[in-house]
mmCIF file of C-alpha atoms and ligand atoms in Angstrom:
data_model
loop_
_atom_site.group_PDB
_atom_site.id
_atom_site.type_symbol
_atom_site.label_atom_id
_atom_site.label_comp_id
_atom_site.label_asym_id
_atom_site.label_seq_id
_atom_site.Cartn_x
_atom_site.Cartn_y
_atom_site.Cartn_z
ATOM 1 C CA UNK G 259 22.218 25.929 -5.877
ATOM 2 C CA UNK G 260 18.660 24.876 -5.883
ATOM 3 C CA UNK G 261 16.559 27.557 -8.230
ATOM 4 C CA UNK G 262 13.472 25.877 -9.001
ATOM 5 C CA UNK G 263 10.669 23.544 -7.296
ATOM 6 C CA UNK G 264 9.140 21.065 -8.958
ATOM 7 C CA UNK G 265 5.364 20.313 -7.197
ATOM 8 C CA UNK G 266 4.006 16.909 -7.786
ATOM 9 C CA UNK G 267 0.506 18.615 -7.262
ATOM 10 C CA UNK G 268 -0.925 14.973 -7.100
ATOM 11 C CA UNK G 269 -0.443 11.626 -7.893
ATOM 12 C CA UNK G 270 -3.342 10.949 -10.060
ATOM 13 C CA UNK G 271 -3.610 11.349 -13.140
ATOM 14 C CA UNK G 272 -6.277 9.763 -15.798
ATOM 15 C CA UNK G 273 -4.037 8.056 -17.547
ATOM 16 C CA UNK G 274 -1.315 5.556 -16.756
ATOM 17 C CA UNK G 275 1.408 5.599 -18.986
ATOM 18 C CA UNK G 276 3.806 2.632 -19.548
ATOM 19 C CA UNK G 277 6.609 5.077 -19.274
ATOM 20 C CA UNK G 278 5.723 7.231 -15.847
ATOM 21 C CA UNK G 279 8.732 8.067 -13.585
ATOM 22 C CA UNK G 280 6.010 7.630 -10.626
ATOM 23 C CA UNK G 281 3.519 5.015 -11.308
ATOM 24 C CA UNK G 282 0.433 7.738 -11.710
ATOM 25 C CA UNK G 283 -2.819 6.558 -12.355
ATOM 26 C CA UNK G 284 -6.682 7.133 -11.277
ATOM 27 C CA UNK G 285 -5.795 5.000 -8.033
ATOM 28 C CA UNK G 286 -2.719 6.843 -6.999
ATOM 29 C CA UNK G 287 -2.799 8.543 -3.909
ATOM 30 C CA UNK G 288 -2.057 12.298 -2.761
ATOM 31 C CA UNK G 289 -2.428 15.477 -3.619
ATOM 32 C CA UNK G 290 -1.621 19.265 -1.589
ATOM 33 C CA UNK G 291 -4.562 21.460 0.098
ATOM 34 C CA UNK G 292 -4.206 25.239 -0.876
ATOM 35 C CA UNK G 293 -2.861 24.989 2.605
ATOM 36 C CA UNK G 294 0.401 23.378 2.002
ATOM 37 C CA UNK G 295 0.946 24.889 -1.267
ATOM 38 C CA UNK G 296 1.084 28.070 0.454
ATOM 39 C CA UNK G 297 3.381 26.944 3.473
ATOM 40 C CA UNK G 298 5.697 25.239 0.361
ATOM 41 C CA UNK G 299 6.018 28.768 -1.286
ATOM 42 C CA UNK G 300 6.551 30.372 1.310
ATOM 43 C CA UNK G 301 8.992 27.867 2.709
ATOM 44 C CA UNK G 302 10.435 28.798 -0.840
ATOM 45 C CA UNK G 303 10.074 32.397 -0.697
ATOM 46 C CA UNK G 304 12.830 32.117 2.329
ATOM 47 C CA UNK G 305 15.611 31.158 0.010
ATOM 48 C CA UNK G 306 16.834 33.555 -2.474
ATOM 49 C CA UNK G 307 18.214 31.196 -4.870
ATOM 50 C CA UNK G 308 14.899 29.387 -5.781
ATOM 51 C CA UNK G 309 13.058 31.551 -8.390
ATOM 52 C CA UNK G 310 10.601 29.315 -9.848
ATOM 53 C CA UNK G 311 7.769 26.939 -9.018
ATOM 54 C CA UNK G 312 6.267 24.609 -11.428
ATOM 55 C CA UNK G 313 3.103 22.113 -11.244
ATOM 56 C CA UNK G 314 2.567 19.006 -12.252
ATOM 57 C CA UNK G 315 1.458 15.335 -11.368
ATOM 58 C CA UNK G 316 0.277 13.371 -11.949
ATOM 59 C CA UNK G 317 -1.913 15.544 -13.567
ATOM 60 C CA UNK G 318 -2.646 18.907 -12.044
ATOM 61 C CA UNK G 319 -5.273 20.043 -14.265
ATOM 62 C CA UNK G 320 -7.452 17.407 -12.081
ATOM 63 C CA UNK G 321 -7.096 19.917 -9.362
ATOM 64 C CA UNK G 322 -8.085 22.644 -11.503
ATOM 65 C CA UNK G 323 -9.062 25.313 -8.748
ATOM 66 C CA UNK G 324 -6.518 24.208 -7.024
ATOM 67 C CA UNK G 325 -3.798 24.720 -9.613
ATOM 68 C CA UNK G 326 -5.074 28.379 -11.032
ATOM 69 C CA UNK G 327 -5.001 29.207 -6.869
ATOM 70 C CA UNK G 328 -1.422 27.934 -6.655
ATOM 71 C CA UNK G 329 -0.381 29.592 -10.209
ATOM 72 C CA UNK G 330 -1.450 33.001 -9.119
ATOM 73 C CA UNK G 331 -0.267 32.838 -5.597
ATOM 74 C CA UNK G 332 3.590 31.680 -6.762
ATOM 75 C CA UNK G 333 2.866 34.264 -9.855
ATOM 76 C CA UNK G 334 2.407 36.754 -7.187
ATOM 77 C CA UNK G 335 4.782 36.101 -4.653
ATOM 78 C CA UNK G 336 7.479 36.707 -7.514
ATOM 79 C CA UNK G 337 8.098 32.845 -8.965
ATOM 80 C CA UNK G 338 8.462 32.273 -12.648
ATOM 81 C CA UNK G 339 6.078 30.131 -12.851
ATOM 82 C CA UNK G 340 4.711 26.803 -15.139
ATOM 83 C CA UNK G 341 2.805 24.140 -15.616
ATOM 84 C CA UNK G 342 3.056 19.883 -17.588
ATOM 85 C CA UNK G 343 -0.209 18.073 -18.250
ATOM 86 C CA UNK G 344 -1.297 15.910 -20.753
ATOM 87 C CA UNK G 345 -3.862 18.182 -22.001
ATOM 88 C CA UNK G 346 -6.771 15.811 -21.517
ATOM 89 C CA UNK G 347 -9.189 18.619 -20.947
ATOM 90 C CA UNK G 348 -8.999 19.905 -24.230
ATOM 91 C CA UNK G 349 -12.126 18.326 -26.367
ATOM 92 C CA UNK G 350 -11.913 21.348 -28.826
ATOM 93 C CA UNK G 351 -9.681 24.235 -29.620
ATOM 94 C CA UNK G 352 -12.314 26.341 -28.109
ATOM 95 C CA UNK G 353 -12.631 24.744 -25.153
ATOM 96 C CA UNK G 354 -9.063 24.339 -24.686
ATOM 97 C CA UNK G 355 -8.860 28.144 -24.276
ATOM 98 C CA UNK G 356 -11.744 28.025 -21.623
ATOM 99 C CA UNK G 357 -8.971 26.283 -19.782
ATOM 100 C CA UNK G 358 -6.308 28.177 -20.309
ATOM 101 C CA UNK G 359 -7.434 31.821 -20.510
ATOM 102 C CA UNK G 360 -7.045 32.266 -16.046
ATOM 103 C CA UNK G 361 -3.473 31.036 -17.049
ATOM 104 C CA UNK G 362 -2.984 33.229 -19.713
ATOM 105 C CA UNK G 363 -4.057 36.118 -16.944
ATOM 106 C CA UNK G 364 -1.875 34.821 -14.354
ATOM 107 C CA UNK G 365 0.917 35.442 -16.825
ATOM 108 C CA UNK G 366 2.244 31.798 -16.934
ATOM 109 C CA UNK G 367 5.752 31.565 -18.231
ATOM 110 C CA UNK G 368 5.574 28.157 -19.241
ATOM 111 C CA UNK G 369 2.821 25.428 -20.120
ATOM 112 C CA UNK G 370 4.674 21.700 -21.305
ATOM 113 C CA UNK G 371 2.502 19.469 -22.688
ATOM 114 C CA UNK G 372 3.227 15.888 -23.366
ATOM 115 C CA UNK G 373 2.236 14.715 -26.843
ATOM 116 C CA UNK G 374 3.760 11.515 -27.663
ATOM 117 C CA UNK G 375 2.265 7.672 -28.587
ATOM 118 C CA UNK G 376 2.861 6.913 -24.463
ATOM 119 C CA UNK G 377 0.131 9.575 -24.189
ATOM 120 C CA UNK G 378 -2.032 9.507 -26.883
ATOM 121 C CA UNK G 379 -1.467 5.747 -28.795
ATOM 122 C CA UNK G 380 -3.765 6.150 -31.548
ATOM 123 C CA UNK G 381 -1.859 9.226 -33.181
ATOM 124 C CA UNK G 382 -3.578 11.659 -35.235
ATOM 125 C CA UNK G 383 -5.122 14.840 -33.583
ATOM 126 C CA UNK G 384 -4.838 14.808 -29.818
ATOM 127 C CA UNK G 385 -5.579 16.955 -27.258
ATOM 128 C CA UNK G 386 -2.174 18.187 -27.139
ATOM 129 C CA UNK G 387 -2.168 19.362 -30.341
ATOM 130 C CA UNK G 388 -5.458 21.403 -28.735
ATOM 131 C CA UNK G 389 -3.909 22.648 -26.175
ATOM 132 C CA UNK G 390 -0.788 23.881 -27.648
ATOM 133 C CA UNK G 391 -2.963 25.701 -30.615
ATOM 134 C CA UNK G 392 -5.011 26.830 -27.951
ATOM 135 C CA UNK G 393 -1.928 28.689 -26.009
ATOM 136 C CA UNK G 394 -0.350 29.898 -28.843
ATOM 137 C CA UNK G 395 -3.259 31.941 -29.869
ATOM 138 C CA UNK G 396 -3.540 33.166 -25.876
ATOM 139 C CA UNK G 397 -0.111 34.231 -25.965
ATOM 140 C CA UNK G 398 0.927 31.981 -23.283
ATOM 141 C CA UNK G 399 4.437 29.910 -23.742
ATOM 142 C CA UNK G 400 4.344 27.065 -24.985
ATOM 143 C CA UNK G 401 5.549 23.678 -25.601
ATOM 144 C CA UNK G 402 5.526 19.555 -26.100
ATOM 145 C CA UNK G 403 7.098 16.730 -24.429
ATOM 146 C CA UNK G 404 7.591 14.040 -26.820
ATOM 147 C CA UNK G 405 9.367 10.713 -25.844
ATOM 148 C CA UNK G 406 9.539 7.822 -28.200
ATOM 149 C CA UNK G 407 9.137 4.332 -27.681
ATOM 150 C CA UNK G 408 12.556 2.793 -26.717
ATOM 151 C CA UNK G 409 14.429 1.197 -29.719
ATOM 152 C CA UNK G 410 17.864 -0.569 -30.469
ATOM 153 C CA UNK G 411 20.461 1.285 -31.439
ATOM 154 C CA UNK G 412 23.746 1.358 -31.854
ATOM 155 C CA UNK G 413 25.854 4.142 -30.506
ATOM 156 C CA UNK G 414 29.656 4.025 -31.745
ATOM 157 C CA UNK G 415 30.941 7.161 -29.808
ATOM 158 C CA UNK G 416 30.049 5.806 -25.891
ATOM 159 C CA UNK G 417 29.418 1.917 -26.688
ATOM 160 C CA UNK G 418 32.064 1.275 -29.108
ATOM 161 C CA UNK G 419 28.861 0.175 -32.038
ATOM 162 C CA UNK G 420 27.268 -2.732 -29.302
ATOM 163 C CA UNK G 421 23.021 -2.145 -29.412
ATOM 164 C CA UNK G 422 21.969 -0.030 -26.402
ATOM 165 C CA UNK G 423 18.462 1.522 -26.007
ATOM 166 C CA UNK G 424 17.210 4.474 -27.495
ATOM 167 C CA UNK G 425 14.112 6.745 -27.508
ATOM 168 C CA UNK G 426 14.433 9.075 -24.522
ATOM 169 C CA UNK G 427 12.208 6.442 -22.175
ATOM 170 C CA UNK G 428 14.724 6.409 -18.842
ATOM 171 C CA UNK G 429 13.996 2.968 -17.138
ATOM 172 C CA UNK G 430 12.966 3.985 -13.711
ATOM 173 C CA UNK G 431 9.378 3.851 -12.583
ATOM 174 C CA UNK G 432 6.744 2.203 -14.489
ATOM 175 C CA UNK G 433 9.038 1.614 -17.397
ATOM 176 C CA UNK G 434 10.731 -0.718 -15.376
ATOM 177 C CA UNK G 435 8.108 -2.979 -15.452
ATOM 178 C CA UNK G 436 5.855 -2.382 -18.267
ATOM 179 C CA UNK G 437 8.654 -1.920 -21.012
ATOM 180 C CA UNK G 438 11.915 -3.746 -20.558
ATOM 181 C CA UNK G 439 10.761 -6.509 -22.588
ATOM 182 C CA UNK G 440 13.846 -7.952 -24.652
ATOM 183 C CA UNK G 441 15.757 -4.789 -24.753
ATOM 184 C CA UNK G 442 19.770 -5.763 -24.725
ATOM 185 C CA UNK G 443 21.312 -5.151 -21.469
ATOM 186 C CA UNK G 444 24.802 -4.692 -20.300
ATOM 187 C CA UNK G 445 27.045 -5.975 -17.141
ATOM 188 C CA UNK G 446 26.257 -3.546 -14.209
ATOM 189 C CA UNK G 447 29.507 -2.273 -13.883
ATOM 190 C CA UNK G 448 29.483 0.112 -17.180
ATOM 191 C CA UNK G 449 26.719 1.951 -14.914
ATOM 192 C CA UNK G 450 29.236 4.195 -13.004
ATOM 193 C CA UNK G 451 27.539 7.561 -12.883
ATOM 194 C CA UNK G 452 23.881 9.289 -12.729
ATOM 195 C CA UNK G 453 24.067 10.633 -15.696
ATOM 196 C CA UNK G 454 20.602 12.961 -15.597
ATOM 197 C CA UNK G 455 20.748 14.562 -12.081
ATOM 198 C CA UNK G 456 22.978 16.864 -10.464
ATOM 199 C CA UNK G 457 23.063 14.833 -7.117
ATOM 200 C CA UNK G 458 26.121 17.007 -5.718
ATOM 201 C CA UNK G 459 24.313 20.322 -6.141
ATOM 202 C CA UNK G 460 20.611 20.375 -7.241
ATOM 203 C CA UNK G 461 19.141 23.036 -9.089
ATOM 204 C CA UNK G 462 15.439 21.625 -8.857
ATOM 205 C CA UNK G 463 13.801 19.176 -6.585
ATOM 206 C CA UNK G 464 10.327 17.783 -6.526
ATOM 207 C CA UNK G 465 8.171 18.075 -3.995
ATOM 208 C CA UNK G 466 5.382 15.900 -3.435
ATOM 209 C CA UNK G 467 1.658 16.419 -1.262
ATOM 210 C CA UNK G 468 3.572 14.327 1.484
ATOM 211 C CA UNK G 469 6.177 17.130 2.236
ATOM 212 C CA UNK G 470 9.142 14.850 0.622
ATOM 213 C CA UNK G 471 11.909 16.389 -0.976
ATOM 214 C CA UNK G 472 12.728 14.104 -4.135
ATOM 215 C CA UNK G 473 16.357 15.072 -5.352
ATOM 216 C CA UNK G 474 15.345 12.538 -8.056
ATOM 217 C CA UNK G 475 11.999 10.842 -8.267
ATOM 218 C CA UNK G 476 11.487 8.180 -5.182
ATOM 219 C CA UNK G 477 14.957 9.518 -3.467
ATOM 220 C CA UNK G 478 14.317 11.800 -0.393
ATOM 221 C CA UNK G 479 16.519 14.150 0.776
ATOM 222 C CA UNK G 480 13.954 15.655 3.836
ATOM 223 C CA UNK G 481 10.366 16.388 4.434
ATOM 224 C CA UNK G 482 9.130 20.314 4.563
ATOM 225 C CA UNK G 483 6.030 18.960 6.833
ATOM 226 C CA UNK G 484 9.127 18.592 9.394
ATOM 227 C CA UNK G 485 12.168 20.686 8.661
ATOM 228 C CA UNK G 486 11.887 23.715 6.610
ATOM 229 C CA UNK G 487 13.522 23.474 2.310
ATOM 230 C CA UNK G 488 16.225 25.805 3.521
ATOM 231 C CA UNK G 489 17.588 24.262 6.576
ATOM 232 C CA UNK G 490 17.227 20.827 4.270
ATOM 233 C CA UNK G 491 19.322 22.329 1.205
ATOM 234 C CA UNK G 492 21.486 24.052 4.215
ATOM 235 C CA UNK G 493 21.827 20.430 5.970
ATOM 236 C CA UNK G 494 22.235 18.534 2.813
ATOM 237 C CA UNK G 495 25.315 16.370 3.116
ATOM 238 C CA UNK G 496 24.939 14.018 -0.322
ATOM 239 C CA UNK G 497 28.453 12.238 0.523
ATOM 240 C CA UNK G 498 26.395 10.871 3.233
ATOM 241 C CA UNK G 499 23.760 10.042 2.526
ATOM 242 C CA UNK G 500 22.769 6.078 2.500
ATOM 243 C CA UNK G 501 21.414 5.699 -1.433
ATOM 244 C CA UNK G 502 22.714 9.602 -2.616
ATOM 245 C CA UNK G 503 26.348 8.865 -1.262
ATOM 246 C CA UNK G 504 27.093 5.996 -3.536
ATOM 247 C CA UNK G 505 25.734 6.928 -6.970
ATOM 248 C CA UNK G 506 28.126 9.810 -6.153
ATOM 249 C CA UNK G 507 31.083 7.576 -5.778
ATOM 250 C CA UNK G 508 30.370 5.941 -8.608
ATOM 251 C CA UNK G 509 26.818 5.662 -9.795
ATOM 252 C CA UNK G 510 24.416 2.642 -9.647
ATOM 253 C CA UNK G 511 27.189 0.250 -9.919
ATOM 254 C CA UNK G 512 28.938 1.181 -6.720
ATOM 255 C CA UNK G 513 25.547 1.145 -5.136
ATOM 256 C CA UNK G 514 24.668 -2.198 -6.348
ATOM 257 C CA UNK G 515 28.399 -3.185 -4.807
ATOM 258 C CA UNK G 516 27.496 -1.188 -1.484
ATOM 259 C CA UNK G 517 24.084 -3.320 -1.227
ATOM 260 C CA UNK G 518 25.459 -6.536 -2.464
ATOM 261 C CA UNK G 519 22.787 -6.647 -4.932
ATOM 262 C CA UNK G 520 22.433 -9.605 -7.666
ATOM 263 C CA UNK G 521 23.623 -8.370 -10.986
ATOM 264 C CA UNK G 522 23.493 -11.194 -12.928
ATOM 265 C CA UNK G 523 20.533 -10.113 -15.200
ATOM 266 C CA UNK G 524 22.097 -7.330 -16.987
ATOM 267 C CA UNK G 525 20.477 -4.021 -16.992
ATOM 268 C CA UNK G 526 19.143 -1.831 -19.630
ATOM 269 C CA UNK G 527 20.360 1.668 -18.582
ATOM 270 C CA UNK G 528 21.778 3.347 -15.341
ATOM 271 C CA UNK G 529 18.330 4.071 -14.361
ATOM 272 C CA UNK G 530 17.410 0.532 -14.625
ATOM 273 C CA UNK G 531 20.438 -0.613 -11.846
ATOM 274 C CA UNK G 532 19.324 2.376 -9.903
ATOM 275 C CA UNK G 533 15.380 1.841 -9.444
ATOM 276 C CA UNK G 534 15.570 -1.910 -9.022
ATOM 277 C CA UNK G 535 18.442 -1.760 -6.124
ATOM 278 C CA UNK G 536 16.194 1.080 -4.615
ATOM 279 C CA UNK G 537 13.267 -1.063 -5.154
ATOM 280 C CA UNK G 538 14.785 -3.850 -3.079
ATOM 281 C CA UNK G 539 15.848 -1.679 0.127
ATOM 282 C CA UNK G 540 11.773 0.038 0.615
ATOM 283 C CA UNK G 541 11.854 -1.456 3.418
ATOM 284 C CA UNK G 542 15.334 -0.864 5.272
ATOM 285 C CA UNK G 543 15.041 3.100 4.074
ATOM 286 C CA UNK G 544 11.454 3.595 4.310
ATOM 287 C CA UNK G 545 11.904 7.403 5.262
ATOM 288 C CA UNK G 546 14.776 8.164 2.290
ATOM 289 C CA UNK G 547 13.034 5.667 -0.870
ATOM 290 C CA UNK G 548 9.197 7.097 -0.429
ATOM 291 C CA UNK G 549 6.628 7.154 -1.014
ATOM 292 C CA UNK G 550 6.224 3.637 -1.980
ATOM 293 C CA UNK G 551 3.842 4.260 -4.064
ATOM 294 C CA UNK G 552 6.547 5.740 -6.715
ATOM 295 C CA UNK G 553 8.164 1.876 -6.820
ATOM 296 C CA UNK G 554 4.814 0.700 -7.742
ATOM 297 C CA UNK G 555 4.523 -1.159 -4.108
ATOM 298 C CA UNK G 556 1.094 -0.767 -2.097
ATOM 299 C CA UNK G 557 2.186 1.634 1.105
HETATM 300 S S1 SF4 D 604 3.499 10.137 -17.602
HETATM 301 FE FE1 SF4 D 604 2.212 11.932 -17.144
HETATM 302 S S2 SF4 D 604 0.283 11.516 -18.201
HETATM 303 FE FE2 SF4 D 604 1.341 9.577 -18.048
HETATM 304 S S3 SF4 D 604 0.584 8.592 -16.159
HETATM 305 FE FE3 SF4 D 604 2.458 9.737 -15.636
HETATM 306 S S4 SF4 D 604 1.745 11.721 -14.963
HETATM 307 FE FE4 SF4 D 604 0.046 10.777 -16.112
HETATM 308 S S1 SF4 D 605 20.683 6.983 -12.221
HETATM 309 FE FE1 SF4 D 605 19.334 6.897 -10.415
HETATM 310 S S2 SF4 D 605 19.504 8.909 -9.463
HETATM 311 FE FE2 SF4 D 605 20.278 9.097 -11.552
HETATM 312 S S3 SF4 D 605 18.498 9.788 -12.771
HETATM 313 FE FE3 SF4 D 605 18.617 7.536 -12.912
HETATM 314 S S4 SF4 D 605 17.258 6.810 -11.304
HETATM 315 FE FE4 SF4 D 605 17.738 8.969 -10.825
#
């Protein structure tokens, strides 16, 4: 039952990290008017089930008018409400509460901020670190992302002691390309689930400025710009649907097998399977694996 909405605000972002799920970046395209974040809520407001509504990017503190506007609208048309960002704004302590004291009156339930080496490379104090201090002393809840680089491992419980990846970095997105490197990878075939989403039954979608649903990033499952969230979460039929059907069955391996996609690389993690056989079909699904932007392919 689908509780919470995840808005890409925008695409862009100022940085562009090896590791992002959606190929952000200063040249990515896309981001909502006040317009559409009102029609989304409301769209929203129509379903009982969905009870919260958070921003983020890209990075929506880019859009800062434009995020405060959205915060206190959801805030007021009863979402829980929160917001991820990379904190770049904060210089200072106090001038990372200039930022955050109209969230801290909206009542924000939740800011995430990522503080990690992706983010911030050189270590040390960050903006992050800002930020969060910052929050804490406004009240407003708080927290950081923190993914580490990926590593080899060994993992004797699922892999029987053979060297998989490790870190938290899932390999879909700009990880794909930036940070496979060496990494050991395995025969496609031990890829036989999603193991991260609930494709069945989603409790949270993303939603990006284009009106797509994402039931995970890149995979659209309908467009509110055309048919309204509930009659898509009503109308959602995941057995059939071309790229959601299959990972069902039995995860990126029975989708490379549906595609008759070339395996003979090895990949480094389910997501890995999953992104590049999505990667390859842009063009034969262009309305269900958009925008392209997300595969790191010009639209
Ligand atoms: S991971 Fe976050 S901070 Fe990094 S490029 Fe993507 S949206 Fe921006
Ligand atoms: S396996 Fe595919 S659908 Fe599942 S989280 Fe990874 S990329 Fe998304």
């Amino acid at each position: 039952m689908l509780t919470g909405v995840h808005f890409l605000l925008t695409y862009k972002c100022i940085f562009e990290c090896d590791h992002c799920f959606l190929f952000c970046g200063p040249d990515a395209e896309g981001v909502f008017t006040m317009d559409q974040v009102e029609a989304a809520l409301t769209q929203m407001k129509e379903m009982e089930s969905v009870n919260s509504a958070y921003f983020e990017g890209g990075e929506p503190f880019l859009y800062y008018p434009l995020m405060v506007e959205s915060l206190r609208l959801a805030k007021a048309m009863g979402f829980k409400v929160g917001v991820v960002t990379n904190a770049y704004w904060a210089e200072s302590e106090r001038d990372a509460e200039l930022w955050l004291k109209p969230l801290a009156a909206i009542g924000i339930d939740d800011l995430s901020v990522s503080d990690d080496r992706f983010h911030y490379p050189d270590g040390g104090e960050t903006s992050a670190g800002r930020a969060v201090r910052a929050a804490k002393k406004l009240g407003i809840p708080c927290g950081s992302i923190c993914i580490d680089a990926p590593r080899v491992v060994t993992d004797d419980k699922k892999w029987k002691g053979e060297p998989v990846v490790g870190g938290g970095v899932l390999f879909k997105g700009r990880a794909v390309d930036k940070l496979k490197g060496d990494l050991p990878r395995r025969i496609y075939s031990v890829f036989d689930e999603c193991p991260h989403e609930d494709l069945n039954d989603p409790s949270r979608i993303h939603l990006d400025p284009f009106g797509n649903v994402h039931a995970c990033q890149g995979i659209v499952i309908g467009n509110v710009w055309k048919t309204p969230l509930k009659d898509i979460m009503e109308r959602y039929d995941p057995q059939n649907h071309p790229i959601i059907g299959p990972l069902l069955k039995g995860g990126p391996a029975e989708l490379a097998r549906r595609f008759n996609f070339d395996t003979t690389s090895g990949f480094i993690d389910h997501c890995h399977l999953c992104f590049e056989i999505r990667r390859s079909l842009l063009d034969r699904f262009p309305d269900i694996l958009a925008p392209k932007q997300v595969y790191g392919v010009e639209g």
